[in-house]
Amino acid sequence: MKILTFDNYQLMSAKAADLVIALINEQPNCVVALPTGQTPLALYQELTAECQQGETSFQQLIVFNLDNYVALAKDHPASYERYMQENFFSLVDVPKANSYMPDGQAPDLDWVCDDYERALQEVGGLDLAILGLGLNGHLAFNEPGTPVASLTHVVDLSPSTRQANAVGFKDIEEVPRQAITMGLGTILSAKQIILLASGDSKKDIVKQALQGPITPAVPASYLQQHHNVIVILDQAVAAELS
Ligand code: GLP
């Protein structure tokens, strides 16, 4: 595991973008898992700028979102469809046919999960997974206790995750209770992983994930077992690491 620390959020995001762009230039049709949340916003801005300046084309890129809410309208202000559209897809040249998001409104969610795994296998699996980190150590929506070998599945969101994700919803009651998430096994099968974390609120969980015991209680601790993880942090988070 390689840990890179930067003075601030912008610099760490620029580094993450450099790594992603380098991979796309080397392998234009690479398969990348994409996160949502606050943490990757500046990364998406950097990637967008790169694409709009004509430096790099994303026309062959294949992207799979890590997760999605169950039973939330696609046009809801807090939906992941809108997040991805507004922060990335509408601004770059990733073809629609190359971007996958599990359909949280489908009638048969188990089928959606199996189909997501099938689609991933058909394109050869993940070359890169870009991850944020939940305050309880979740990766995508793999909550504490998730088996390490899990594939894409439906998950009941914990009260703390629903609380943390309440921004953009009218109130906590409106936050979905379930989500579809790539499993830990799906994520850990990626050839390369980039984990991003910034800000004071993440410092304790980052320390547990990177330097604590490997345990299902902290899903991100399984990253310690992966052979090719780059962790990109800002100073606020890294200050706690020994
Ligand atoms: C959500 C997402 C995760 C994300 C996490 C952290 O739960 N499903 O993929 O990593 O939030 O979000 P943030 O970056 O806003 O702290």
PDB file of C-alpha atoms and ligand atoms in Angstrom:
ATOM      1  CA  MET A   1       0.000   0.000   0.000  1.00  0.00           C
ATOM      2  CA  LYS A   2       1.368   3.366  -1.023  1.00  0.00           C
ATOM      3  CA  ILE A   3       0.235   6.389   1.003  1.00  0.00           C
ATOM      4  CA  LEU A   4       0.570   9.820  -0.583  1.00  0.00           C
ATOM      5  CA  THR A   5      -0.116  12.948   1.455  1.00  0.00           C
ATOM      6  CA  PHE A   6      -0.825  16.406   0.070  1.00  0.00           C
ATOM      7  CA  ASP A   7      -1.142  19.824   1.685  1.00  0.00           C
ATOM      8  CA  ASN A   8      -4.740  20.227   0.714  1.00  0.00           C
ATOM      9  CA  TYR A   9      -7.774  18.761  -0.992  1.00  0.00           C
ATOM     10  CA  GLN A  10      -7.097  20.388  -4.382  1.00  0.00           C
ATOM     11  CA  LEU A  11      -3.584  18.999  -4.569  1.00  0.00           C
ATOM     12  CA  MET A  12      -4.647  15.493  -3.590  1.00  0.00           C
ATOM     13  CA  SER A  13      -7.409  15.580  -6.167  1.00  0.00           C
ATOM     14  CA  ALA A  14      -4.975  16.757  -8.851  1.00  0.00           C
ATOM     15  CA  LYS A  15      -2.701  13.817  -8.037  1.00  0.00           C
ATOM     16  CA  ALA A  16      -5.594  11.391  -8.233  1.00  0.00           C
ATOM     17  CA  ALA A  17      -6.551  12.867 -11.609  1.00  0.00           C
ATOM     18  CA  ASP A  18      -2.962  12.469 -12.862  1.00  0.00           C
ATOM     19  CA  LEU A  19      -3.039   8.786 -11.970  1.00  0.00           C
ATOM     20  CA  VAL A  20      -6.404   8.229 -13.641  1.00  0.00           C
ATOM     21  CA  ILE A  21      -5.355  10.117 -16.774  1.00  0.00           C
ATOM     22  CA  ALA A  22      -2.108   8.146 -16.956  1.00  0.00           C
ATOM     23  CA  LEU A  23      -4.076   4.905 -16.899  1.00  0.00           C
ATOM     24  CA  ILE A  24      -6.525   6.134 -19.562  1.00  0.00           C
ATOM     25  CA  ASN A  25      -3.673   7.247 -21.823  1.00  0.00           C
ATOM     26  CA  GLU A  26      -2.007   3.883 -21.450  1.00  0.00           C
ATOM     27  CA  GLN A  27      -5.205   1.871 -21.784  1.00  0.00           C
ATOM     28  CA  PRO A  28      -7.997   4.022 -23.312  1.00  0.00           C
ATOM     29  CA  ASN A  29     -10.607   1.263 -22.893  1.00  0.00           C
ATOM     30  CA  CYS A  30      -9.883   0.621 -19.229  1.00  0.00           C
ATOM     31  CA  VAL A  31     -12.707  -0.281 -16.848  1.00  0.00           C
ATOM     32  CA  VAL A  32     -13.047   2.020 -13.856  1.00  0.00           C
ATOM     33  CA  ALA A  33     -15.333   1.956 -10.809  1.00  0.00           C
ATOM     34  CA  LEU A  34     -16.474   5.443  -9.848  1.00  0.00           C
ATOM     35  CA  PRO A  35     -17.499   6.817  -6.462  1.00  0.00           C
ATOM     36  CA  THR A  36     -19.990   9.462  -5.432  1.00  0.00           C
ATOM     37  CA  GLY A  37     -19.911  11.706  -2.350  1.00  0.00           C
ATOM     38  CA  GLN A  38     -18.118  14.954  -1.553  1.00  0.00           C
ATOM     39  CA  THR A  39     -14.587  13.555  -1.694  1.00  0.00           C
ATOM     40  CA  PRO A  40     -14.278  12.872  -5.452  1.00  0.00           C
ATOM     41  CA  LEU A  41     -15.856  16.169  -6.585  1.00  0.00           C
ATOM     42  CA  ALA A  42     -12.549  17.934  -7.288  1.00  0.00           C
ATOM     43  CA  LEU A  43     -11.224  14.817  -8.992  1.00  0.00           C
ATOM     44  CA  TYR A  44     -14.192  14.950 -11.376  1.00  0.00           C
ATOM     45  CA  GLN A  45     -13.463  18.652 -11.973  1.00  0.00           C
ATOM     46  CA  GLU A  46      -9.844  17.883 -12.832  1.00  0.00           C
ATOM     47  CA  LEU A  47     -10.834  15.047 -15.177  1.00  0.00           C
ATOM     48  CA  THR A  48     -13.446  17.258 -16.802  1.00  0.00           C
ATOM     49  CA  ALA A  49     -10.905  20.038 -17.403  1.00  0.00           C
ATOM     50  CA  GLU A  50      -8.493  17.547 -18.950  1.00  0.00           C
ATOM     51  CA  CYS A  51     -11.177  16.273 -21.299  1.00  0.00           C
ATOM     52  CA  GLN A  52     -12.502  19.722 -22.236  1.00  0.00           C
ATOM     53  CA  GLN A  53      -8.996  20.973 -23.028  1.00  0.00           C
ATOM     54  CA  GLY A  54      -8.794  18.096 -25.475  1.00  0.00           C
ATOM     55  CA  GLU A  55      -5.824  16.550 -23.678  1.00  0.00           C
ATOM     56  CA  THR A  56      -7.461  13.191 -23.070  1.00  0.00           C
ATOM     57  CA  SER A  57     -10.478  11.526 -24.600  1.00  0.00           C
ATOM     58  CA  PHE A  58     -12.731   9.296 -22.526  1.00  0.00           C
ATOM     59  CA  GLN A  59     -14.495   7.874 -25.571  1.00  0.00           C
ATOM     60  CA  GLN A  60     -13.325   4.350 -24.959  1.00  0.00           C
ATOM     61  CA  LEU A  61     -13.481   4.457 -21.195  1.00  0.00           C
ATOM     62  CA  ILE A  62     -15.883   2.039 -19.480  1.00  0.00           C
ATOM     63  CA  VAL A  63     -17.216   3.112 -16.095  1.00  0.00           C
ATOM     64  CA  PHE A  64     -19.265   1.366 -13.426  1.00  0.00           C
ATOM     65  CA  ASN A  65     -20.636   3.273 -10.485  1.00  0.00           C
ATOM     66  CA  LEU A  66     -19.816   1.658  -7.182  1.00  0.00           C
ATOM     67  CA  ASP A  67     -23.318   1.879  -5.807  1.00  0.00           C
ATOM     68  CA  ASN A  68     -26.771   3.396  -5.999  1.00  0.00           C
ATOM     69  CA  TYR A  69     -29.766   3.972  -3.747  1.00  0.00           C
ATOM     70  CA  VAL A  70     -32.767   1.669  -3.917  1.00  0.00           C
ATOM     71  CA  ALA A  71     -36.151   3.179  -4.783  1.00  0.00           C
ATOM     72  CA  LEU A  72     -34.993   6.754  -5.277  1.00  0.00           C
ATOM     73  CA  ALA A  73     -36.244   8.572  -8.371  1.00  0.00           C
ATOM     74  CA  LYS A  74     -33.458   9.116 -10.891  1.00  0.00           C
ATOM     75  CA  ASP A  75     -34.271  12.831 -11.045  1.00  0.00           C
ATOM     76  CA  HIS A  76     -34.238  13.328  -7.259  1.00  0.00           C
ATOM     77  CA  PRO A  77     -31.689  16.070  -6.388  1.00  0.00           C
ATOM     78  CA  ALA A  78     -29.696  13.586  -4.276  1.00  0.00           C
ATOM     79  CA  SER A  79     -29.819  10.663  -6.722  1.00  0.00           C
ATOM     80  CA  TYR A  80     -26.525   9.208  -7.888  1.00  0.00           C
ATOM     81  CA  GLU A  81     -27.782   9.424 -11.474  1.00  0.00           C
ATOM     82  CA  ARG A  82     -28.020  13.208 -11.078  1.00  0.00           C
ATOM     83  CA  TYR A  83     -24.729  13.436  -9.241  1.00  0.00           C
ATOM     84  CA  MET A  84     -22.898  11.607 -12.013  1.00  0.00           C
ATOM     85  CA  GLN A  85     -24.699  13.496 -14.749  1.00  0.00           C
ATOM     86  CA  GLU A  86     -24.050  16.924 -13.235  1.00  0.00           C
ATOM     87  CA  ASN A  87     -20.497  16.363 -12.036  1.00  0.00           C
ATOM     88  CA  PHE A  88     -19.096  14.214 -14.807  1.00  0.00           C
ATOM     89  CA  PHE A  89     -21.100  12.575 -17.583  1.00  0.00           C
ATOM     90  CA  SER A  90     -22.671  15.734 -19.034  1.00  0.00           C
ATOM     91  CA  LEU A  91     -19.227  17.405 -19.116  1.00  0.00           C
ATOM     92  CA  VAL A  92     -17.065  14.700 -20.701  1.00  0.00           C
ATOM     93  CA  ASP A  93     -17.198  12.351 -23.670  1.00  0.00           C
ATOM     94  CA  VAL A  94     -17.797   8.997 -21.973  1.00  0.00           C
ATOM     95  CA  PRO A  95     -20.349   7.288 -24.265  1.00  0.00           C
ATOM     96  CA  LYS A  96     -23.652   6.552 -22.545  1.00  0.00           C
ATOM     97  CA  ALA A  97     -23.382   2.919 -23.599  1.00  0.00           C
ATOM     98  CA  ASN A  98     -20.117   2.660 -21.645  1.00  0.00           C
ATOM     99  CA  SER A  99     -21.448   3.911 -18.331  1.00  0.00           C
ATOM    100  CA  TYR A 100     -23.137   1.535 -15.915  1.00  0.00           C
ATOM    101  CA  MET A 101     -25.096   2.244 -12.743  1.00  0.00           C
ATOM    102  CA  PRO A 102     -27.154  -0.398 -10.947  1.00  0.00           C
ATOM    103  CA  ASP A 103     -30.856   0.371 -11.368  1.00  0.00           C
ATOM    104  CA  GLY A 104     -32.203   0.883  -7.874  1.00  0.00           C
ATOM    105  CA  GLN A 105     -35.748   1.235  -9.160  1.00  0.00           C
ATOM    106  CA  ALA A 106     -35.932  -2.088 -10.972  1.00  0.00           C
ATOM    107  CA  PRO A 107     -38.554  -4.596  -9.766  1.00  0.00           C
ATOM    108  CA  ASP A 108     -36.038  -7.442  -9.365  1.00  0.00           C
ATOM    109  CA  LEU A 109     -33.021  -6.115  -7.494  1.00  0.00           C
ATOM    110  CA  ASP A 110     -31.312  -9.496  -7.205  1.00  0.00           C
ATOM    111  CA  TRP A 111     -31.370  -9.752 -10.979  1.00  0.00           C
ATOM    112  CA  VAL A 112     -29.879  -6.247 -11.228  1.00  0.00           C
ATOM    113  CA  CYS A 113     -27.036  -7.299  -8.921  1.00  0.00           C
ATOM    114  CA  ASP A 114     -26.270 -10.462 -10.895  1.00  0.00           C
ATOM    115  CA  ASP A 115     -26.512  -8.562 -14.162  1.00  0.00           C
ATOM    116  CA  TYR A 116     -24.073  -5.919 -12.873  1.00  0.00           C
ATOM    117  CA  GLU A 117     -21.517  -8.603 -12.107  1.00  0.00           C
ATOM    118  CA  ARG A 118     -22.144 -10.191 -15.525  1.00  0.00           C
ATOM    119  CA  ALA A 119     -21.618  -6.856 -17.282  1.00  0.00           C
ATOM    120  CA  LEU A 120     -18.373  -6.338 -15.368  1.00  0.00           C
ATOM    121  CA  GLN A 121     -17.117  -9.797 -16.310  1.00  0.00           C
ATOM    122  CA  GLU A 122     -18.027  -9.235 -19.963  1.00  0.00           C
ATOM    123  CA  VAL A 123     -15.708  -6.233 -20.176  1.00  0.00           C
ATOM    124  CA  GLY A 124     -12.924  -8.088 -18.386  1.00  0.00           C
ATOM    125  CA  GLY A 125     -13.333  -6.850 -14.801  1.00  0.00           C
ATOM    126  CA  LEU A 126     -12.154  -3.676 -13.096  1.00  0.00           C
ATOM    127  CA  ASP A 127      -8.798  -2.191 -13.999  1.00  0.00           C
ATOM    128  CA  LEU A 128      -9.202   0.529 -11.392  1.00  0.00           C
ATOM    129  CA  ALA A 129     -11.561   1.217  -8.496  1.00  0.00           C
ATOM    130  CA  ILE A 130     -11.622   4.782  -7.189  1.00  0.00           C
ATOM    131  CA  LEU A 131     -12.975   4.843  -3.651  1.00  0.00           C
ATOM    132  CA  GLY A 132     -14.092   7.287  -1.006  1.00  0.00           C
ATOM    133  CA  LEU A 133     -14.473   6.232   2.604  1.00  0.00           C
ATOM    134  CA  GLY A 134     -17.523   6.254   4.843  1.00  0.00           C
ATOM    135  CA  LEU A 135     -17.216   7.487   8.428  1.00  0.00           C
ATOM    136  CA  ASN A 136     -17.823   3.945   9.704  1.00  0.00           C
ATOM    137  CA  GLY A 137     -15.218   2.510   7.334  1.00  0.00           C
ATOM    138  CA  HIS A 138     -17.618   1.553   4.562  1.00  0.00           C
ATOM    139  CA  LEU A 139     -16.422   1.251   0.983  1.00  0.00           C
ATOM    140  CA  ALA A 140     -19.102   1.985  -1.598  1.00  0.00           C
ATOM    141  CA  PHE A 141     -22.073   0.903   0.570  1.00  0.00           C
ATOM    142  CA  ASN A 142     -20.391  -2.135   2.129  1.00  0.00           C
ATOM    143  CA  GLU A 143     -21.300  -1.575   5.737  1.00  0.00           C
ATOM    144  CA  PRO A 144     -19.388  -3.061   8.703  1.00  0.00           C
ATOM    145  CA  GLY A 145     -19.889  -6.839   8.818  1.00  0.00           C
ATOM    146  CA  THR A 146     -19.998  -7.299   5.031  1.00  0.00           C
ATOM    147  CA  PRO A 147     -18.189 -10.509   3.979  1.00  0.00           C
ATOM    148  CA  VAL A 148     -14.909  -9.855   2.215  1.00  0.00           C
ATOM    149  CA  ALA A 149     -15.846 -12.085  -0.731  1.00  0.00           C
ATOM    150  CA  SER A 150     -19.229 -10.406  -1.325  1.00  0.00           C
ATOM    151  CA  LEU A 151     -20.297  -9.516  -4.854  1.00  0.00           C
ATOM    152  CA  THR A 152     -22.810  -6.849  -5.907  1.00  0.00           C
ATOM    153  CA  HIS A 153     -25.736  -7.018  -3.487  1.00  0.00           C
ATOM    154  CA  VAL A 154     -28.574  -5.155  -1.841  1.00  0.00           C
ATOM    155  CA  VAL A 155     -27.697  -3.662   1.532  1.00  0.00           C
ATOM    156  CA  ASP A 156     -29.632  -2.162   4.440  1.00  0.00           C
ATOM    157  CA  LEU A 157     -27.992   1.174   5.180  1.00  0.00           C
ATOM    158  CA  SER A 158     -26.964   1.829   8.777  1.00  0.00           C
ATOM    159  CA  PRO A 159     -28.527   4.775  10.617  1.00  0.00           C
ATOM    160  CA  SER A 160     -25.115   6.524  10.711  1.00  0.00           C
ATOM    161  CA  THR A 161     -24.648   6.146   6.947  1.00  0.00           C
ATOM    162  CA  ARG A 162     -28.154   7.482   6.309  1.00  0.00           C
ATOM    163  CA  GLN A 163     -27.394  10.412   8.598  1.00  0.00           C
ATOM    164  CA  ALA A 164     -24.054  11.115   6.896  1.00  0.00           C
ATOM    165  CA  ASN A 165     -25.744  11.036   3.495  1.00  0.00           C
ATOM    166  CA  ALA A 166     -28.740  13.178   4.435  1.00  0.00           C
ATOM    167  CA  VAL A 167     -27.490  16.250   2.549  1.00  0.00           C
ATOM    168  CA  GLY A 168     -29.743  16.841  -0.437  1.00  0.00           C
ATOM    169  CA  PHE A 169     -32.755  15.171   1.200  1.00  0.00           C
ATOM    170  CA  LYS A 170     -35.658  17.006   2.850  1.00  0.00           C
ATOM    171  CA  ASP A 171     -35.101  15.131   6.101  1.00  0.00           C
ATOM    172  CA  ILE A 172     -33.639  11.881   7.378  1.00  0.00           C
ATOM    173  CA  GLU A 173     -36.894  10.021   6.690  1.00  0.00           C
ATOM    174  CA  GLU A 174     -36.440  10.693   2.986  1.00  0.00           C
ATOM    175  CA  VAL A 175     -32.963   9.102   2.841  1.00  0.00           C
ATOM    176  CA  PRO A 176     -33.260   5.633   1.276  1.00  0.00           C
ATOM    177  CA  ARG A 177     -32.998   2.675   3.647  1.00  0.00           C
ATOM    178  CA  GLN A 178     -31.396   0.370   1.114  1.00  0.00           C
ATOM    179  CA  ALA A 179     -28.804   0.530  -1.630  1.00  0.00           C
ATOM    180  CA  ILE A 180     -27.207  -1.677  -4.254  1.00  0.00           C
ATOM    181  CA  THR A 181     -23.461  -1.856  -3.909  1.00  0.00           C
ATOM    182  CA  MET A 182     -20.580  -3.601  -5.562  1.00  0.00           C
ATOM    183  CA  GLY A 183     -19.392  -6.104  -2.971  1.00  0.00           C
ATOM    184  CA  LEU A 184     -16.048  -6.022  -1.215  1.00  0.00           C
ATOM    185  CA  GLY A 185     -15.027  -8.979  -3.363  1.00  0.00           C
ATOM    186  CA  THR A 186     -15.958  -7.043  -6.512  1.00  0.00           C
ATOM    187  CA  ILE A 187     -13.967  -4.012  -5.408  1.00  0.00           C
ATOM    188  CA  LEU A 188     -10.952  -5.986  -4.219  1.00  0.00           C
ATOM    189  CA  SER A 189     -10.805  -7.794  -7.561  1.00  0.00           C
ATOM    190  CA  ALA A 190      -9.778  -4.511  -9.233  1.00  0.00           C
ATOM    191  CA  LYS A 191      -6.229  -4.550 -10.565  1.00  0.00           C
ATOM    192  CA  GLN A 192      -5.586  -1.179  -8.958  1.00  0.00           C
ATOM    193  CA  ILE A 193      -7.359   0.783  -6.221  1.00  0.00           C
ATOM    194  CA  ILE A 194      -7.171   4.476  -5.380  1.00  0.00           C
ATOM    195  CA  LEU A 195      -8.606   5.463  -1.996  1.00  0.00           C
ATOM    196  CA  LEU A 196      -9.291   9.152  -1.392  1.00  0.00           C
ATOM    197  CA  ALA A 197      -9.891  10.693   2.023  1.00  0.00           C
ATOM    198  CA  SER A 198      -9.792  14.269   3.193  1.00  0.00           C
ATOM    199  CA  GLY A 199     -10.830  16.417   6.133  1.00  0.00           C
ATOM    200  CA  ASP A 200     -10.705  16.191   9.876  1.00  0.00           C
ATOM    201  CA  SER A 201     -13.802  14.002  10.212  1.00  0.00           C
ATOM    202  CA  LYS A 202     -12.072  11.114   8.393  1.00  0.00           C
ATOM    203  CA  LYS A 203      -8.827  11.021  10.350  1.00  0.00           C
ATOM    204  CA  ASP A 204      -9.820   8.387  12.926  1.00  0.00           C
ATOM    205  CA  ILE A 205     -11.386   5.991  10.466  1.00  0.00           C
ATOM    206  CA  VAL A 206      -8.471   6.354   8.040  1.00  0.00           C
ATOM    207  CA  LYS A 207      -6.075   5.386  10.821  1.00  0.00           C
ATOM    208  CA  GLN A 208      -8.210   2.361  11.709  1.00  0.00           C
ATOM    209  CA  ALA A 209      -8.534   1.332   8.068  1.00  0.00           C
ATOM    210  CA  LEU A 210      -4.867   1.654   7.172  1.00  0.00           C
ATOM    211  CA  GLN A 211      -3.085   0.843  10.417  1.00  0.00           C
ATOM    212  CA  GLY A 212      -5.613  -1.045  12.529  1.00  0.00           C
ATOM    213  CA  PRO A 213      -6.460  -4.754  12.467  1.00  0.00           C
ATOM    214  CA  ILE A 214      -8.001  -6.210   9.317  1.00  0.00           C
ATOM    215  CA  THR A 215     -11.564  -6.820  10.409  1.00  0.00           C
ATOM    216  CA  PRO A 216     -15.101  -6.948   8.989  1.00  0.00           C
ATOM    217  CA  ALA A 217     -15.928  -4.223  11.528  1.00  0.00           C
ATOM    218  CA  VAL A 218     -13.931  -1.816   9.325  1.00  0.00           C
ATOM    219  CA  PRO A 219     -14.572  -2.849   5.713  1.00  0.00           C
ATOM    220  CA  ALA A 220     -11.847  -0.528   4.384  1.00  0.00           C
ATOM    221  CA  SER A 221      -9.252  -2.421   6.460  1.00  0.00           C
ATOM    222  CA  TYR A 222      -9.406  -5.166   3.809  1.00  0.00           C
ATOM    223  CA  LEU A 223      -7.563  -2.784   1.505  1.00  0.00           C
ATOM    224  CA  GLN A 224      -4.433  -3.699   3.470  1.00  0.00           C
ATOM    225  CA  GLN A 225      -4.622  -7.127   1.792  1.00  0.00           C
ATOM    226  CA  HIS A 226      -4.705  -5.754  -1.764  1.00  0.00           C
ATOM    227  CA  HIS A 227      -1.461  -5.720  -3.721  1.00  0.00           C
ATOM    228  CA  ASN A 228      -1.934  -2.418  -5.555  1.00  0.00           C
ATOM    229  CA  VAL A 229      -3.569   0.305  -3.479  1.00  0.00           C
ATOM    230  CA  ILE A 230      -2.663   3.972  -3.619  1.00  0.00           C
ATOM    231  CA  VAL A 231      -4.101   6.009  -0.741  1.00  0.00           C
ATOM    232  CA  ILE A 232      -4.300   9.732  -1.369  1.00  0.00           C
ATOM    233  CA  LEU A 233      -4.810  11.919   1.682  1.00  0.00           C
ATOM    234  CA  ASP A 234      -4.759  15.547   2.723  1.00  0.00           C
ATOM    235  CA  GLN A 235      -2.776  16.747   5.741  1.00  0.00           C
ATOM    236  CA  ALA A 236      -5.797  16.824   8.039  1.00  0.00           C
ATOM    237  CA  VAL A 237      -6.310  13.080   7.642  1.00  0.00           C
ATOM    238  CA  ALA A 238      -2.671  12.058   7.458  1.00  0.00           C
ATOM    239  CA  ALA A 239      -1.732  13.866  10.690  1.00  0.00           C
ATOM    240  CA  GLU A 240      -3.066  10.931  12.740  1.00  0.00           C
ATOM    241  CA  LEU A 241      -1.040   8.248  10.965  1.00  0.00           C
ATOM    242  CA  SER A 242       2.099   6.911  12.584  1.00  0.00           C
TER     243      SER A 242
HETATM  244  C1  GLP B   1     -21.387   7.267   0.452  1.00  0.00           C
HETATM  245  C2  GLP B   1     -20.976   6.548  -0.813  1.00  0.00           C
HETATM  246  C3  GLP B   1     -19.544   6.081  -0.729  1.00  0.00           C
HETATM  247  C4  GLP B   1     -18.670   7.250  -0.319  1.00  0.00           C
HETATM  248  C5  GLP B   1     -19.065   7.699   1.073  1.00  0.00           C
HETATM  249  C6  GLP B   1     -18.233   8.858   1.591  1.00  0.00           C
HETATM  250  O1  GLP B   1     -21.847   6.419   1.420  1.00  0.00           O
HETATM  251  N1  GLP B   1     -21.820   5.447  -1.101  1.00  0.00           N
HETATM  252  O2  GLP B   1     -19.143   5.555  -1.974  1.00  0.00           O
HETATM  253  O3  GLP B   1     -17.327   6.893  -0.355  1.00  0.00           O
HETATM  254  O4  GLP B   1     -20.413   8.106   1.032  1.00  0.00           O
HETATM  255  O5  GLP B   1     -18.725  10.066   1.107  1.00  0.00           O
HETATM  256  P1  GLP B   1     -18.012  11.456   1.244  1.00  0.00           P
HETATM  257  O6  GLP B   1     -16.951  11.465   0.208  1.00  0.00           O
HETATM  258  O7  GLP B   1     -19.090  12.460   0.955  1.00  0.00           O
HETATM  259  O8  GLP B   1     -17.479  11.555   2.616  1.00  0.00           O
END
